C-alpha cells in the first residue's frame, strides 16, 4: 500500500502465511505475502521495514527444499524466522538443524531463558506456545543468543538484535500461543522500530489518493451486487472520484427480501451516489424458464447479467473506461498474481465484448474480509450491508431446487425472511455465518385446518464457519426452530413442512443448489 511501512511475509508454503500477515496488520503495521522465490534484489527494492520468514512443510536439509538467499540477512532489514523460517535462518548462518526424534505438535511449555530478550521482553518466564514441527534447531548460529527452549526444542528462540535477526520455533500467529501477539509486537515495535500507524483511516486515505491519481478525470462504473465487497469498493471509489462514478445495480429479482431497497436507499439516498437501478427480474426469469440444472442456471444468469450491463454501459453517452471490482487479497494470493500494490489490472472483463474493454480498479485487493468490513463502517455504510452474509451471485435461483418461477421466488423469499428474522430476534445473528431457507420443488402430503394439503417443504440451513472452507450446522435452540416452523407454515400457504439441515461441510456444502 502506498507509503505505508511494509512488513513482507515470505511464504515457504506455510499453513499460516495469511494468518501471519493478518496478525501483523492487527498490530497496525501493513503487511503483504510474497512467494519464497522472490529475488532478494526485488525485496530490497520494496524497502520493507521488516521481513518474516514463514513456516513450511519441508525439511530445510532435504533436496529441493525452498531456500533463502543469504543476502537476505545482510539487507539491514530486521528478519523474524518462524518455525521453518527459523530453521532456515539457523542453517544458512552456520547453525544446525536436525530431526531430533522428538517432534512437537500442539501445546508446549516454553521457558524464556534470556530476560533481556527483545522478542520476550515484558513476558512471563514460562508460557504456553503452539508447535508443529519434526525438525529443530539444535545449535544456534554464532553470535546468536538463546532466548527460549522447550523440552523437545533446545533452541525454541534465538536472536541477534544488533543484526536485527530473530527466530522462534513456535507459531506466535495462532491464538493458541497466548503471548504470540506480544512476540510479534516486540518484533515490530522494538525489533523494526515501527509505530502502529496503519489504521482504517490511513487505508482509506492512501487508497483514495491512488485511485484519483490513476483514474484522473475519467468516468468510472461499478456493478453493484448488494454484497459487502462491491458496496465497500463503490463507496471507496466514490470517496476518491465523487461524481465521476456511476453505479449500475442489475437487479435480477433473485435477491432476498428488501435487499434491493436497501441498496437503493444506501447508495442513492444516503451516499448520494449516481445509481442506475435496472429492474430486470423478468429477463432473468425468462432466461431461467425450464432450467433445472444448477450449472445451467448459473450460466444463464451470468450471460443475462453481462447483456443487461452491456446495454446500460453502452447507452451511457460518456464512455467509462474504468470498472470497479471488489477483488479481495485472498483472491489475489490464490490467483498467484501477488503484485498487490496494484490499483488497476488487466483489461477485458470476462464475458464483455472486446470493444468494451475496461481497465479494472480494484481498491480492495490488499485487504482481508474483516478489514473490508471495517473500512465499510468507517465509510458510513449501514450495518445491514457491512455485515451481510455471503450470498451466491445467482442468488435465490440456486436455493430453489428445480425450476425457478416467480411464485417459487415469492414463497422462498417470505420463508427466508422469517428464518433470518427469528435468528436475529434470538440474538444469534452474528453467531451464524449464514442462515437461510431452501425450497426443494417437491410436494408432500400434509393436513392443515382439517384439509389435506399437498405443499412444498422448506429446508432451514444455519451454519457456523470461519472461512466457508469448512462449516458446521448451528445447534439452534429448539424454541427458535419451533418459532420458525410455526411462523413459516402459518404465513406461507404453499408450505406444509419445515425441516432443519443437520449436515456439516464436508460432506455437505453450505448452499444446496
Ligand atoms: N517442516 C518443518 C518441520 O517439520 C517446519 C514445520 C513448520 O514450519 N511448521 O520441522
Short mmCIF file of C-alpha atoms and ligand atoms in Angstrom, two decimals:
data_model
loop_
_atom_site.label_atom_id
_atom_site.label_comp_id
_atom_site.label_asym_id
_atom_site.label_seq_id
_atom_site.Cartn_x
_atom_site.Cartn_y
_atom_site.Cartn_z
CA UNK A 1 0.00 0.00 0.00
CA UNK A 2 1.33 3.39 -0.98
CA UNK A 3 3.66 4.98 1.55
CA UNK A 4 2.87 2.63 4.44
CA UNK A 5 5.90 0.94 6.00
CA UNK A 6 5.51 -2.69 4.98
CA UNK A 7 6.45 -5.98 6.56
CA UNK A 8 6.88 -8.69 3.94
CA UNK A 9 5.94 -12.24 4.85
CA UNK A 10 7.97 -14.69 2.79
CA UNK A 11 5.79 -17.73 2.22
CA UNK A 12 7.57 -21.07 2.36
CA UNK A 13 4.35 -22.99 1.82
CA UNK A 14 3.09 -22.36 5.32
CA UNK A 15 -0.30 -23.28 6.55
CA UNK A 16 -0.40 -19.94 8.32
CA UNK A 17 1.18 -17.34 5.98
CA UNK A 18 -2.08 -15.42 5.61
CA UNK A 19 -2.56 -15.55 9.34
CA UNK A 20 0.88 -14.02 9.92
CA UNK A 21 0.06 -11.13 7.59
CA UNK A 22 -3.28 -10.60 9.28
CA UNK A 23 -1.74 -10.58 12.76
CA UNK A 24 0.87 -8.06 11.68
CA UNK A 25 -1.92 -5.89 10.30
CA UNK A 26 -3.81 -6.27 13.56
CA UNK A 27 -0.72 -4.75 15.16
CA UNK A 28 -1.40 -1.80 12.83
CA UNK A 29 1.51 -2.44 10.52
CA UNK A 30 0.85 -3.06 6.85
CA UNK A 31 1.90 -6.50 5.67
CA UNK A 32 1.98 -8.44 2.42
CA UNK A 33 2.81 -12.00 1.48
CA UNK A 34 5.44 -12.77 -1.17
CA UNK A 35 6.48 -16.11 -2.66
CA UNK A 36 9.74 -17.60 -1.37
CA UNK A 37 11.40 -17.42 -4.77
CA UNK A 38 11.16 -13.62 -4.90
CA UNK A 39 14.71 -12.42 -5.66
CA UNK A 40 16.41 -10.58 -2.81
CA UNK A 41 17.04 -7.61 -5.11
CA UNK A 42 13.28 -7.35 -5.62
CA UNK A 43 12.70 -7.48 -1.89
CA UNK A 44 15.33 -4.79 -1.34
CA UNK A 45 13.70 -2.60 -3.98
CA UNK A 46 10.49 -2.64 -1.99
CA UNK A 47 12.31 -1.31 1.08
CA UNK A 48 10.42 -3.37 3.63
CA UNK A 49 10.50 -2.28 7.25
CA UNK A 50 10.75 -5.91 8.32
CA UNK A 51 10.68 -9.43 6.93
CA UNK A 52 9.02 -12.53 8.36
CA UNK A 53 10.05 -15.95 7.11
CA UNK A 54 7.07 -18.25 7.44
CA UNK A 55 6.82 -21.90 8.36
CA UNK A 56 6.75 -24.59 5.71
CA UNK A 57 6.16 -28.31 5.19
CA UNK A 58 9.67 -29.32 4.03
CA UNK A 59 12.80 -30.12 5.99
CA UNK A 60 15.47 -27.49 5.42
CA UNK A 61 18.11 -30.10 4.64
CA UNK A 62 16.03 -32.16 2.20
CA UNK A 63 16.85 -31.84 -1.53
CA UNK A 64 14.68 -29.30 -3.29
CA UNK A 65 13.51 -27.65 -0.07
CA UNK A 66 12.86 -23.92 -0.56
CA UNK A 67 15.91 -21.94 0.36
CA UNK A 68 16.72 -18.41 1.36
CA UNK A 69 19.39 -16.25 -0.27
CA UNK A 70 21.97 -15.46 2.47
CA UNK A 71 21.95 -11.85 1.25
CA UNK A 72 18.51 -11.56 2.84
CA UNK A 73 20.23 -11.34 6.22
CA UNK A 74 22.55 -8.52 5.14
CA UNK A 75 19.93 -6.10 3.86
CA UNK A 76 19.90 -4.24 7.14
CA UNK A 77 16.20 -5.14 7.43
CA UNK A 78 15.11 -6.95 10.61
CA UNK A 79 14.07 -10.56 9.98
CA UNK A 80 11.92 -12.86 12.09
CA UNK A 81 12.01 -16.56 11.26
CA UNK A 82 9.06 -18.66 12.36
CA UNK A 83 9.46 -22.45 12.52
CA UNK A 84 10.75 -23.40 9.04
CA UNK A 85 11.84 -19.78 8.78
CA UNK A 86 13.86 -20.06 11.97
CA UNK A 87 15.34 -23.37 10.87
CA UNK A 88 16.33 -21.83 7.54
CA UNK A 89 17.90 -18.84 9.23
CA UNK A 90 19.82 -21.14 11.57
CA UNK A 91 21.12 -23.37 8.82
CA UNK A 92 22.02 -20.52 6.44
CA UNK A 93 24.01 -18.68 9.10
CA UNK A 94 26.01 -21.65 10.30
CA UNK A 95 23.81 -23.18 13.00
CA UNK A 96 22.49 -26.71 12.96
CA UNK A 97 19.06 -28.20 12.30
CA UNK A 98 18.28 -31.85 12.88
CA UNK A 99 15.50 -34.33 13.19
CA UNK A 100 15.80 -34.91 16.88
CA UNK A 101 13.25 -37.67 17.09
CA UNK A 102 11.04 -35.67 19.40
CA UNK A 103 8.53 -33.76 17.35
CA UNK A 104 6.06 -31.36 18.92
CA UNK A 105 2.52 -30.90 17.69
CA UNK A 106 0.19 -28.68 19.62
CA UNK A 107 0.67 -27.12 23.03
CA UNK A 108 4.14 -26.96 24.55
CA UNK A 109 5.61 -25.31 27.64
CA UNK A 110 8.13 -22.66 26.76
CA UNK A 111 10.79 -21.42 29.12
CA UNK A 112 12.11 -17.95 28.44
CA UNK A 113 15.84 -18.05 29.14
CA UNK A 114 17.02 -14.59 28.40
CA UNK A 115 15.34 -11.85 30.40
CA UNK A 116 16.97 -9.22 28.18
CA UNK A 117 15.45 -10.70 25.02
CA UNK A 118 13.74 -8.37 22.56
CA UNK A 119 11.00 -10.78 21.48
CA UNK A 120 10.14 -11.87 25.00
CA UNK A 121 10.52 -8.56 26.78
CA UNK A 122 7.84 -7.96 29.43
CA UNK A 123 6.60 -11.50 29.23
CA UNK A 124 6.31 -14.35 31.72
CA UNK A 125 9.31 -16.66 32.04
CA UNK A 126 7.04 -19.61 31.48
CA UNK A 127 4.37 -19.59 28.84
CA UNK A 128 2.46 -21.95 26.68
CA UNK A 129 3.03 -21.94 22.92
CA UNK A 130 1.75 -23.78 19.87
CA UNK A 131 4.16 -26.02 17.99
CA UNK A 132 4.04 -28.02 14.78
CA UNK A 133 7.39 -29.45 13.75
CA UNK A 134 9.50 -32.54 13.26
CA UNK A 135 12.88 -30.83 12.99
CA UNK A 136 14.50 -28.48 15.47
CA UNK A 137 17.38 -26.07 15.67
CA UNK A 138 19.94 -27.87 17.83
CA UNK A 139 22.67 -25.26 17.56
CA UNK A 140 22.15 -21.54 17.11
CA UNK A 141 24.49 -19.77 14.70
CA UNK A 142 27.47 -17.96 16.17
CA UNK A 143 26.69 -14.58 17.64
CA UNK A 144 23.07 -15.51 18.45
CA UNK A 145 21.83 -15.75 21.98
CA UNK A 146 19.46 -18.43 23.10
CA UNK A 147 16.19 -16.89 24.27
CA UNK A 148 13.81 -19.79 24.90
CA UNK A 149 13.52 -23.53 24.91
CA UNK A 150 11.04 -26.33 25.43
CA UNK A 151 11.67 -29.90 26.40
CA UNK A 152 11.88 -31.00 22.78
CA UNK A 153 13.29 -27.81 21.25
CA UNK A 154 16.56 -26.78 22.85
CA UNK A 155 16.63 -23.63 20.70
CA UNK A 156 12.97 -22.63 20.61
CA UNK A 157 14.01 -18.98 20.35
CA UNK A 158 17.17 -17.13 19.40
CA UNK A 159 18.15 -13.63 18.44
CA UNK A 160 20.98 -11.39 17.36
CA UNK A 161 19.36 -7.99 17.92
CA UNK A 162 22.30 -5.94 16.70
CA UNK A 163 22.00 -7.68 13.33
CA UNK A 164 18.22 -7.46 13.57
CA UNK A 165 17.74 -11.22 13.38
CA UNK A 166 15.19 -13.18 15.40
CA UNK A 167 13.78 -16.68 15.35
CA UNK A 168 11.18 -18.79 17.10
CA UNK A 169 10.31 -22.42 16.67
CA UNK A 170 6.69 -21.99 17.76
CA UNK A 171 3.85 -20.20 15.99
CA UNK A 172 3.22 -16.77 17.51
CA UNK A 173 0.50 -16.11 14.89
CA UNK A 174 -2.01 -18.67 16.19
CA UNK A 175 -4.39 -17.93 19.05
CA UNK A 176 -3.14 -20.97 20.94
CA UNK A 177 0.09 -19.10 21.65
CA UNK A 178 -1.38 -16.67 24.22
CA UNK A 179 1.70 -14.41 24.17
CA UNK A 180 2.14 -14.72 20.42
CA UNK A 181 0.78 -11.29 19.55
CA UNK A 182 3.13 -9.75 22.11
CA UNK A 183 6.05 -11.56 20.49
CA UNK A 184 5.03 -10.11 17.12
CA UNK A 185 4.56 -6.66 18.61
CA UNK A 186 8.02 -6.80 20.16
CA UNK A 187 9.47 -7.71 16.79
CA UNK A 188 7.57 -4.93 15.04
CA UNK A 189 7.76 -2.10 17.54
CA UNK A 190 11.17 -2.84 19.05
CA UNK A 191 12.97 -5.00 16.50
CA UNK A 192 11.82 -2.99 13.49
CA UNK A 193 11.24 0.29 15.39
CA UNK A 194 7.82 0.61 13.75
CA UNK A 195 4.96 2.56 15.17
CA UNK A 196 1.41 1.23 14.89
CA UNK A 197 0.10 3.63 12.26
CA UNK A 198 -1.73 1.51 9.73
CA UNK A 199 -5.37 2.25 10.54
CA UNK A 200 -8.59 2.14 8.59
CA UNK A 201 -8.30 5.88 8.14
CA UNK A 202 -4.84 5.55 6.67
CA UNK A 203 -6.05 2.79 4.33
CA UNK A 204 -8.89 4.96 3.12
CA UNK A 205 -6.63 7.95 2.64
CA UNK A 206 -3.87 6.16 0.76
CA UNK A 207 -6.32 4.17 -1.38
CA UNK A 208 -8.40 7.16 -2.38
CA UNK A 209 -5.23 9.09 -3.18
CA UNK A 210 -4.02 6.40 -5.55
CA UNK A 211 -7.42 5.94 -7.14
CA UNK A 212 -7.75 9.60 -8.00
CA UNK A 213 -4.22 9.65 -9.32
CA UNK A 214 -4.76 6.62 -11.57
CA UNK A 215 -8.26 7.46 -12.78
CA UNK A 216 -7.74 11.19 -13.32
CA UNK A 217 -10.88 12.79 -14.70
CA UNK A 218 -12.20 9.66 -16.45
CA UNK A 219 -15.61 8.18 -15.81
CA UNK A 220 -15.84 5.03 -13.69
CA UNK A 221 -18.58 2.39 -13.43
CA UNK A 222 -19.23 -0.08 -10.70
CA UNK A 223 -21.52 -3.08 -10.90
CA UNK A 224 -23.18 -3.30 -7.51
CA UNK A 225 -24.42 -6.67 -6.34
CA UNK A 226 -25.65 -5.59 -2.92
CA UNK A 227 -22.90 -7.62 -1.24
CA UNK A 228 -20.23 -6.32 1.11
CA UNK A 229 -17.32 -6.24 -1.30
CA UNK A 230 -18.84 -4.36 -4.20
CA UNK A 231 -20.56 -1.95 -1.80
CA UNK A 232 -17.38 -1.05 0.06
CA UNK A 233 -15.43 -0.81 -3.21
CA UNK A 234 -18.04 1.57 -4.63
CA UNK A 235 -18.09 3.73 -1.51
CA UNK A 236 -14.30 3.93 -1.52
CA UNK A 237 -14.08 4.88 -5.19
CA UNK A 238 -16.83 7.42 -4.66
CA UNK A 239 -14.80 8.97 -1.87
CA UNK A 240 -11.93 9.31 -4.37
CA UNK A 241 -13.65 10.48 -7.57
CA UNK A 242 -17.13 11.61 -6.48
CA UNK A 243 -19.48 12.25 -9.39
CA UNK A 244 -17.23 10.53 -11.91
CA UNK A 245 -18.59 7.26 -10.52
CA UNK A 246 -21.82 5.68 -11.72
CA UNK A 247 -23.05 2.54 -10.02
CA UNK A 248 -25.04 0.05 -12.01
CA UNK A 249 -27.23 -2.19 -9.95
CA UNK A 250 -28.55 -5.03 -12.05
CA UNK A 251 -31.50 -6.22 -10.01
CA UNK A 252 -32.04 -9.79 -11.22
CA UNK A 253 -35.01 -10.32 -8.96
CA UNK A 254 -33.15 -13.10 -7.18
CA UNK A 255 -32.21 -11.16 -4.07
CA UNK A 256 -33.52 -11.75 -0.58
CA UNK A 257 -36.39 -9.75 0.89
CA UNK A 258 -35.79 -5.97 0.99
CA UNK A 259 -32.18 -6.18 -0.22
CA UNK A 260 -32.84 -4.25 -3.42
CA UNK A 261 -34.48 -1.43 -1.45
CA UNK A 262 -31.50 -1.35 0.90
CA UNK A 263 -29.10 -0.89 -1.99
CA UNK A 264 -31.20 1.96 -3.38
CA UNK A 265 -31.50 3.55 -0.01
CA UNK A 266 -27.86 3.33 0.88
CA UNK A 267 -26.34 4.42 -2.38
CA UNK A 268 -28.78 6.82 -3.89
CA UNK A 269 -30.21 8.49 -0.81
CA UNK A 270 -27.60 8.02 1.88
CA UNK A 271 -24.31 8.26 -0.01
CA UNK A 272 -25.76 10.27 -2.91
CA UNK A 273 -24.01 8.15 -5.48
CA UNK A 274 -25.28 8.20 -9.04
CA UNK A 275 -27.12 4.87 -9.22
CA UNK A 276 -28.76 3.20 -12.18
CA UNK A 277 -31.14 0.59 -10.85
CA UNK A 278 -32.11 -1.79 -13.62
CA UNK A 279 -35.09 -3.89 -12.69
CA UNK A 280 -34.50 -6.86 -14.90
CA UNK A 281 -36.30 -9.62 -12.99
CA UNK A 282 -38.45 -10.54 -15.99
CA UNK A 283 -35.49 -11.02 -18.29
CA UNK A 284 -33.76 -13.24 -15.79
CA UNK A 285 -36.90 -15.30 -15.20
CA UNK A 286 -37.27 -15.67 -18.94
CA UNK A 287 -33.67 -16.89 -19.20
CA UNK A 288 -34.30 -19.37 -16.40
CA UNK A 289 -37.54 -20.77 -17.78
CA UNK A 290 -37.49 -24.58 -17.74
CA UNK A 291 -33.94 -24.74 -16.36
CA UNK A 292 -33.37 -27.23 -13.57
CA UNK A 293 -29.63 -27.88 -13.68
CA UNK A 294 -27.77 -25.54 -11.28
CA UNK A 295 -24.78 -25.06 -13.58
CA UNK A 296 -27.07 -24.05 -16.43
CA UNK A 297 -28.82 -21.63 -14.08
CA UNK A 298 -25.50 -20.03 -13.19
CA UNK A 299 -24.53 -19.76 -16.84
CA UNK A 300 -27.83 -18.24 -17.94
CA UNK A 301 -27.75 -15.73 -15.11
CA UNK A 302 -24.14 -14.79 -15.89
CA UNK A 303 -24.91 -14.25 -19.57
CA UNK A 304 -28.02 -12.24 -18.90
CA UNK A 305 -26.14 -10.13 -16.39
CA UNK A 306 -23.42 -9.29 -18.92
CA UNK A 307 -26.00 -8.44 -21.59
CA UNK A 308 -28.00 -6.15 -19.33
CA UNK A 309 -24.89 -4.50 -18.01
CA UNK A 310 -23.51 -4.00 -21.50
CA UNK A 311 -26.70 -2.36 -22.75
CA UNK A 312 -26.63 0.09 -19.87
CA UNK A 313 -22.94 0.88 -20.19
CA UNK A 314 -23.29 1.40 -23.94
CA UNK A 315 -26.30 3.62 -23.54
CA UNK A 316 -24.15 5.87 -21.41
CA UNK A 317 -23.03 8.75 -23.63
CA UNK A 318 -19.71 9.44 -21.96
CA UNK A 319 -17.83 6.18 -22.25
CA UNK A 320 -16.49 4.93 -18.96
CA UNK A 321 -13.01 3.45 -19.13
CA UNK A 322 -12.78 2.05 -15.66
CA UNK A 323 -14.69 -0.72 -13.95
CA UNK A 324 -14.61 -1.15 -10.18
CA UNK A 325 -14.26 -4.67 -8.84
CA UNK A 326 -14.32 -5.88 -5.26
CA UNK A 327 -11.44 -8.34 -5.53
CA UNK A 328 -10.02 -9.19 -2.09
CA UNK A 329 -6.48 -10.06 -1.01
CA UNK A 330 -7.09 -13.81 -0.57
CA UNK A 331 -8.25 -13.98 -4.23
CA UNK A 332 -5.08 -12.17 -5.23
CA UNK A 333 -2.91 -14.57 -3.28
CA UNK A 334 -4.74 -17.59 -4.62
CA UNK A 335 -4.58 -16.48 -8.23
CA UNK A 336 -0.81 -16.24 -7.80
CA UNK A 337 -0.55 -12.65 -9.04
CA UNK A 338 0.90 -11.03 -5.99
CA UNK A 339 1.65 -7.60 -7.27
CA UNK A 340 -0.64 -6.50 -4.54
CA UNK A 341 0.15 -2.80 -4.60
CA UNK A 342 -1.68 -2.53 -7.90
CA UNK A 343 -4.73 -0.39 -8.16
CA UNK A 344 -5.51 -1.26 -11.75
CA UNK A 345 -5.17 -4.56 -13.52
CA UNK A 346 -5.97 -6.48 -16.68
CA UNK A 347 -8.31 -5.37 -19.42
CA UNK A 348 -11.25 -7.31 -20.75
CA UNK A 349 -13.59 -8.33 -18.07
CA UNK A 350 -14.74 -11.90 -18.65
CA UNK A 351 -17.80 -12.08 -20.87
CA UNK A 352 -17.95 -8.49 -22.07
CA UNK A 353 -17.38 -7.96 -25.80
CA UNK A 354 -13.87 -6.96 -26.93
CA UNK A 355 -14.78 -3.43 -27.87
CA UNK A 356 -15.92 -2.84 -24.30
CA UNK A 357 -12.53 -3.27 -22.74
CA UNK A 358 -12.45 -1.75 -19.28
CA UNK A 359 -9.49 -1.36 -17.03
CA UNK A 360 -10.19 -2.67 -13.58
CA UNK A 361 -9.98 -0.62 -10.44
CA UNK A 362 -9.64 -2.99 -7.52
CA UNK A 363 -9.40 -0.87 -4.39
CA UNK A 364 -9.76 -3.83 -2.00
CA UNK A 365 -7.11 -6.06 -3.49
CA UNK A 366 -4.83 -5.55 -0.49
CA UNK A 367 -7.46 -6.26 2.13
CA UNK A 368 -8.84 -9.20 4.04
CA UNK A 369 -12.59 -9.54 4.54
CA UNK A 370 -12.66 -8.29 8.12
CA UNK A 371 -10.64 -5.25 7.04
CA UNK A 372 -13.10 -4.58 4.23
CA UNK A 373 -15.88 -4.58 6.79
CA UNK A 374 -14.02 -2.12 8.99
CA UNK A 375 -13.41 0.16 6.02
CA UNK A 376 -17.13 -0.07 5.22
CA UNK A 377 -18.06 1.01 8.74
CA UNK A 378 -15.58 3.88 8.57
CA UNK A 379 -17.09 4.99 5.25
CA UNK A 380 -20.51 5.12 6.83
CA UNK A 381 -22.13 2.10 5.21
CA UNK A 382 -25.01 0.71 7.25
CA UNK A 383 -24.64 -2.42 9.40
CA UNK A 384 -27.02 -4.44 7.21
CA UNK A 385 -24.66 -4.08 4.29
CA UNK A 386 -21.35 -4.29 6.13
CA UNK A 387 -22.39 -7.46 7.97
CA UNK A 388 -24.33 -9.02 5.11
CA UNK A 389 -23.89 -12.77 4.91
CA UNK A 390 -22.12 -14.31 1.94
CA UNK A 391 -24.69 -14.75 -0.78
CA UNK A 392 -24.25 -16.66 -4.05
CA UNK A 393 -24.03 -14.49 -7.18
CA UNK A 394 -27.00 -16.30 -8.80
CA UNK A 395 -28.93 -15.56 -5.63
CA UNK A 396 -32.12 -17.36 -4.75
CA UNK A 397 -32.06 -19.19 -8.09
CA UNK A 398 -29.71 -21.77 -6.63
CA UNK A 399 -31.72 -22.04 -3.42
CA UNK A 400 -34.68 -23.29 -5.38
CA UNK A 401 -34.05 -26.89 -6.27
CA UNK A 402 -35.88 -27.24 -9.56
CA UNK A 403 -37.20 -24.66 -11.98
CA UNK A 404 -37.20 -21.04 -10.86
CA UNK A 405 -40.58 -19.35 -11.16
CA UNK A 406 -41.90 -16.04 -9.86
CA UNK A 407 -44.23 -17.87 -7.49
CA UNK A 408 -41.48 -20.02 -6.01
CA UNK A 409 -39.26 -16.97 -5.58
CA UNK A 410 -42.01 -15.27 -3.59
CA UNK A 411 -42.53 -18.32 -1.41
CA UNK A 412 -38.82 -18.71 -0.74
CA UNK A 413 -38.30 -15.02 -0.07
CA UNK A 414 -41.04 -14.92 2.52
CA UNK A 415 -39.88 -18.07 4.30
CA UNK A 416 -36.26 -16.94 4.17
CA UNK A 417 -37.09 -13.60 5.75
CA UNK A 418 -38.78 -15.42 8.64
CA UNK A 419 -35.75 -17.66 9.19
CA UNK A 420 -33.42 -14.65 9.31
CA UNK A 421 -35.76 -12.63 11.46
CA UNK A 422 -36.22 -15.33 14.10
CA UNK A 423 -32.48 -15.98 14.31
CA UNK A 424 -31.82 -12.26 14.71
CA UNK A 425 -34.53 -11.93 17.33
CA UNK A 426 -32.91 -14.73 19.30
CA UNK A 427 -29.70 -12.67 19.26
CA UNK A 428 -27.89 -15.26 17.16
CA UNK A 429 -27.43 -13.13 14.04
CA UNK A 430 -23.68 -12.61 14.40
CA UNK A 431 -23.03 -16.12 15.70
CA UNK A 432 -24.12 -17.74 12.47
CA UNK A 433 -22.04 -17.47 9.34
CA UNK A 434 -25.03 -17.98 7.10
CA UNK A 435 -28.68 -18.76 7.74
CA UNK A 436 -31.28 -19.12 5.05
CA UNK A 437 -34.14 -21.15 3.61
CA UNK A 438 -34.02 -23.54 0.68
CA UNK A 439 -37.01 -24.51 -1.41
CA UNK A 440 -36.83 -28.00 -2.90
CA UNK A 441 -39.56 -28.01 -5.51
CA UNK A 442 -41.21 -31.23 -4.41
CA UNK A 443 -44.55 -31.79 -2.77
CA UNK A 444 -45.63 -33.88 0.16
CA UNK A 445 -48.88 -34.53 1.92
CA UNK A 446 -49.96 -32.52 4.94
CA UNK A 447 -53.04 -31.68 6.90
CA UNK A 448 -53.95 -28.08 7.64
CA UNK A 449 -57.28 -26.98 9.08
CA UNK A 450 -58.73 -30.47 8.62
CA UNK A 451 -57.91 -30.25 4.99
CA UNK A 452 -55.47 -32.50 3.16
CA UNK A 453 -52.73 -30.40 1.54
CA UNK A 454 -50.04 -31.14 -0.96
CA UNK A 455 -47.39 -28.49 -0.38
CA UNK A 456 -43.72 -27.60 -0.58
CA UNK A 457 -41.27 -28.31 2.22
CA UNK A 458 -38.83 -25.61 3.31
CA UNK A 459 -35.32 -26.51 4.43
CA UNK A 460 -33.76 -24.32 7.10
CA UNK A 461 -29.97 -24.09 6.91
CA UNK A 462 -27.83 -22.33 9.54
CA UNK A 463 -24.08 -22.86 9.64
CA UNK A 464 -21.08 -21.60 11.56
CA UNK A 465 -17.77 -21.16 9.78
CA UNK A 466 -14.54 -19.18 9.80
CA UNK A 467 -13.88 -19.01 6.10
CA UNK A 468 -16.55 -21.09 4.31
CA UNK A 469 -13.98 -23.81 3.60
CA UNK A 470 -15.46 -25.95 6.34
CA UNK A 471 -18.68 -25.40 8.24
CA UNK A 472 -20.81 -26.93 10.93
CA UNK A 473 -24.56 -26.77 11.37
CA UNK A 474 -25.59 -24.47 14.18
CA UNK A 475 -27.26 -26.05 17.20
CA UNK A 476 -30.19 -23.65 17.07
CA UNK A 477 -32.30 -23.83 20.21
CA UNK A 478 -35.45 -25.92 19.68
CA UNK A 479 -37.56 -22.90 20.65
CA UNK A 480 -36.11 -20.92 17.75
CA UNK A 481 -36.70 -23.78 15.33
CA UNK A 482 -40.21 -24.10 16.65
CA UNK A 483 -40.96 -20.41 16.09
CA UNK A 484 -39.51 -20.56 12.59
CA UNK A 485 -41.58 -23.62 11.79
CA UNK A 486 -44.91 -22.33 13.00
CA UNK A 487 -44.43 -18.88 11.53
CA UNK A 488 -43.45 -20.26 8.13
CA UNK A 489 -46.37 -22.68 7.82
CA UNK A 490 -48.72 -20.08 9.24
CA UNK A 491 -47.61 -17.38 6.81
CA UNK A 492 -46.89 -19.19 3.57
CA UNK A 493 -49.90 -21.27 2.49
CA UNK A 494 -47.89 -23.19 -0.11
CA UNK A 495 -45.60 -24.67 2.58
CA UNK A 496 -46.76 -27.52 4.81
CA UNK A 497 -43.47 -28.84 6.20
CA UNK A 498 -40.27 -27.37 7.71
CA UNK A 499 -37.06 -29.40 8.08
CA UNK A 500 -33.67 -28.49 9.55
CA UNK A 501 -30.45 -29.41 7.76
CA UNK A 502 -28.06 -31.10 10.20
CA UNK A 503 -25.17 -31.66 7.79
CA UNK A 504 -21.69 -30.20 8.22
CA UNK A 505 -19.33 -29.28 5.37
CA UNK A 506 -17.85 -31.67 4.38
CA UNK A 507 -19.75 -33.83 3.46
CA UNK A 508 -22.43 -31.28 2.54
CA UNK A 509 -21.87 -27.84 1.06
CA UNK A 510 -23.26 -24.72 2.65
CA UNK A 511 -25.58 -24.00 -0.26
CA UNK A 512 -27.85 -26.71 -1.62
CA UNK A 513 -28.04 -25.88 -5.36
N1 LIG B 1 8.77 -28.85 8.14
C1 LIG B 1 9.49 -28.32 9.24
C2 LIG B 1 9.45 -29.26 10.44
O1 LIG B 1 8.71 -30.21 10.45
C3 LIG B 1 8.91 -26.98 9.63
C4 LIG B 1 7.50 -27.07 10.14
C5 LIG B 1 6.81 -25.72 10.20
O2 LIG B 1 7.30 -24.74 9.66
N2 LIG B 1 5.62 -25.69 10.80
O3 LIG B 1 10.15 -29.07 11.40
#
